Amino acid sequence: MQIKLWLNGKMVTEDVAADMLLIDFLRAHGCFSVKRGCETANCGLCTVFVEDKPVLSCSMLVARVDGKKITTLEGLQEEAEDFGAFIADQGAEQCGFCNPGLIMNAIAMFRENPNPTDEEIIQYLAGNLCRCSGYEGQLRGIKAFLSFKKEKGGVC
């Protein structure tokens, strides 16, 4: 079947198998920030934006995104680098494997709720699995980033 979609701002038209997963399509197109983790939609490593909403690409057929806008971390470099530095400053990136999914979900949270409470942050990022840390560094990094944005007068 033929699909057309916008991938990080570029139109892509391709013939794909009806059972092809979005994660496999994205990785075949060089989007290596989209990682394969649990393959059961439980770890958040494969998070991408479909029409600006976070979805797990390991559990979505590429046929379902025909005609839609897909954004991976590669398409959000400036925004991701801005926030990622705050995570690194807190030592929360230990192995770094979970960072792309965490950053994608954090960016979605910043867009939907620019002033989240600690509980809201934890709830929003609950689907991101990190085996290296107790999530305290990520929480500190998110809070530091939000404080920085407030002081700067910017909106996340």
Coordinates of C-alpha atoms in Angstrom, one line a residue:
M1 CA 0.0 0.0 0.0
Q2 CA 1.2 3.5 -0.7
I3 CA 1.3 6.1 2.1
K4 CA 2.1 9.8 2.1
L5 CA 3.1 11.6 5.3
W6 CA 5.1 14.6 6.5
L7 CA 8.2 13.4 8.4
N8 CA 9.9 16.2 10.3
G9 CA 8.7 18.7 7.8
K10 CA 9.4 16.7 4.6
M11 CA 6.8 14.9 2.5
V12 CA 7.5 11.2 2.2
T13 CA 5.7 8.9 -0.2
E14 CA 6.4 5.2 0.0
D15 CA 5.0 1.8 -0.6
V16 CA 4.8 -0.1 2.7
A17 CA 3.6 -3.5 3.9
A18 CA 0.1 -3.3 5.5
D19 CA 1.5 -4.7 8.8
M20 CA 4.6 -2.3 9.0
L21 CA 4.9 -0.6 12.4
L22 CA 5.6 3.2 12.5
I23 CA 8.8 2.6 14.5
D24 CA 10.2 0.5 11.7
F25 CA 9.3 3.0 9.1
L26 CA 10.9 5.9 11.1
R27 CA 14.1 4.0 11.8
A28 CA 14.3 3.0 8.1
H29 CA 14.2 6.8 7.4
G30 CA 17.1 7.6 9.7
C31 CA 15.1 8.6 12.8
F32 CA 17.4 6.8 15.2
S33 CA 16.1 8.7 18.2
V34 CA 13.1 6.5 18.0
K35 CA 14.2 3.5 20.0
R36 CA 13.0 0.0 20.4
G37 CA 12.5 -0.9 24.0
C38 CA 9.8 -3.1 25.4
E39 CA 7.7 -3.5 22.2
T40 CA 4.6 -3.6 24.4
A41 CA 3.9 0.1 24.7
N42 CA 5.1 0.3 28.3
C43 CA 8.5 2.1 28.2
G44 CA 8.1 5.3 26.2
L45 CA 11.3 4.9 24.2
C46 CA 9.5 5.0 20.9
T47 CA 7.5 8.2 21.5
V48 CA 6.9 10.4 18.5
F49 CA 4.4 13.2 17.8
V50 CA 1.6 12.4 15.4
E51 CA -0.2 15.7 14.6
D52 CA 1.7 17.2 17.6
K53 CA 0.4 14.6 20.1
P54 CA 2.7 12.0 21.7
V55 CA 2.1 8.4 20.5
L56 CA 4.0 5.1 20.9
S57 CA 5.3 4.2 17.5
C58 CA 5.9 0.5 18.5
S59 CA 2.2 0.0 18.7
M60 CA 0.9 2.0 15.7
L61 CA 0.8 0.8 12.1
V62 CA 2.3 3.2 9.7
A63 CA -0.9 3.0 7.6
R64 CA -2.7 4.8 10.4
V65 CA -0.6 7.9 9.9
D66 CA -1.1 8.2 6.2
G67 CA -1.5 11.9 5.4
K68 CA -0.4 13.1 8.8
K69 CA 2.4 15.0 10.3
I70 CA 5.0 13.0 12.2
T71 CA 7.7 14.6 14.3
T72 CA 10.6 12.8 15.9
L73 CA 13.3 14.2 18.1
E74 CA 15.3 14.8 15.0
G75 CA 12.6 17.4 14.0
L76 CA 12.8 19.1 17.4
Q77 CA 16.6 19.6 17.7
E78 CA 16.6 23.2 19.0
E79 CA 13.8 22.6 21.5
A80 CA 15.3 19.3 22.6
E81 CA 18.8 20.6 23.1
D82 CA 17.5 23.5 25.2
F83 CA 15.7 21.1 27.6
G84 CA 18.2 18.3 27.3
A85 CA 20.9 20.4 28.8
F86 CA 18.9 20.7 32.0
I87 CA 18.5 17.0 32.3
A88 CA 22.3 16.5 31.8
D89 CA 23.1 19.2 34.4
Q90 CA 21.2 17.1 36.9
G91 CA 23.1 13.9 36.0
A92 CA 19.9 12.3 34.9
E93 CA 21.2 11.1 31.5
Q94 CA 23.4 8.3 32.9
C95 CA 23.2 5.9 29.9
G96 CA 21.0 8.2 27.8
F97 CA 18.9 5.4 26.3
C98 CA 15.6 6.7 27.7
N99 CA 16.3 10.4 27.0
P100 CA 14.7 10.7 23.5
G101 CA 11.4 9.3 24.7
L102 CA 11.5 11.3 27.9
I103 CA 12.4 14.5 26.1
M104 CA 9.6 14.0 23.6
N105 CA 7.1 13.5 26.4
A106 CA 8.4 16.4 28.4
I107 CA 8.1 18.7 25.3
A108 CA 4.5 17.6 24.9
M109 CA 3.9 18.3 28.6
F110 CA 5.5 21.8 28.3
R111 CA 3.2 22.6 25.4
E112 CA 0.0 21.3 27.1
N113 CA 0.8 22.5 30.6
P114 CA 3.5 25.2 31.0
N115 CA 3.0 25.2 34.8
P116 CA 2.8 21.6 36.0
T117 CA 2.9 20.6 39.6
D118 CA 5.4 17.9 40.7
E119 CA 2.5 15.4 40.8
E120 CA 1.4 16.4 37.2
I121 CA 5.0 16.0 36.0
I122 CA 5.3 12.6 37.5
Q123 CA 1.9 11.5 36.2
Y124 CA 2.6 12.8 32.7
L125 CA 6.0 11.1 32.5
A126 CA 4.8 7.8 34.2
G127 CA 5.1 5.9 30.9
N128 CA 8.8 6.5 30.5
L129 CA 11.0 3.7 31.8
C130 CA 14.5 4.6 33.0
R131 CA 16.5 1.7 34.6
C132 CA 19.4 3.9 35.6
S133 CA 17.9 6.5 37.9
G134 CA 15.1 7.0 40.4
Y135 CA 13.7 9.8 38.2
E136 CA 14.7 12.4 40.7
G137 CA 17.3 13.9 38.4
Q138 CA 14.8 14.1 35.6
L139 CA 12.3 15.8 37.9
R140 CA 14.9 18.3 39.0
G141 CA 15.9 18.9 35.4
I142 CA 12.3 19.6 34.4
K143 CA 11.7 21.9 37.3
A144 CA 15.0 23.8 36.6
F145 CA 14.0 24.2 33.0
L146 CA 10.5 25.5 33.9
S147 CA 12.1 27.9 36.4
F148 CA 14.5 29.1 33.7
K149 CA 11.7 29.6 31.2
K150 CA 9.7 31.6 33.8
E151 CA 12.7 33.8 34.7
K152 CA 13.4 34.4 31.0
G153 CA 9.8 35.4 30.5
G154 CA 9.4 32.7 27.8
V155 CA 6.7 30.2 27.3
C156 CA 7.6 26.5 27.1

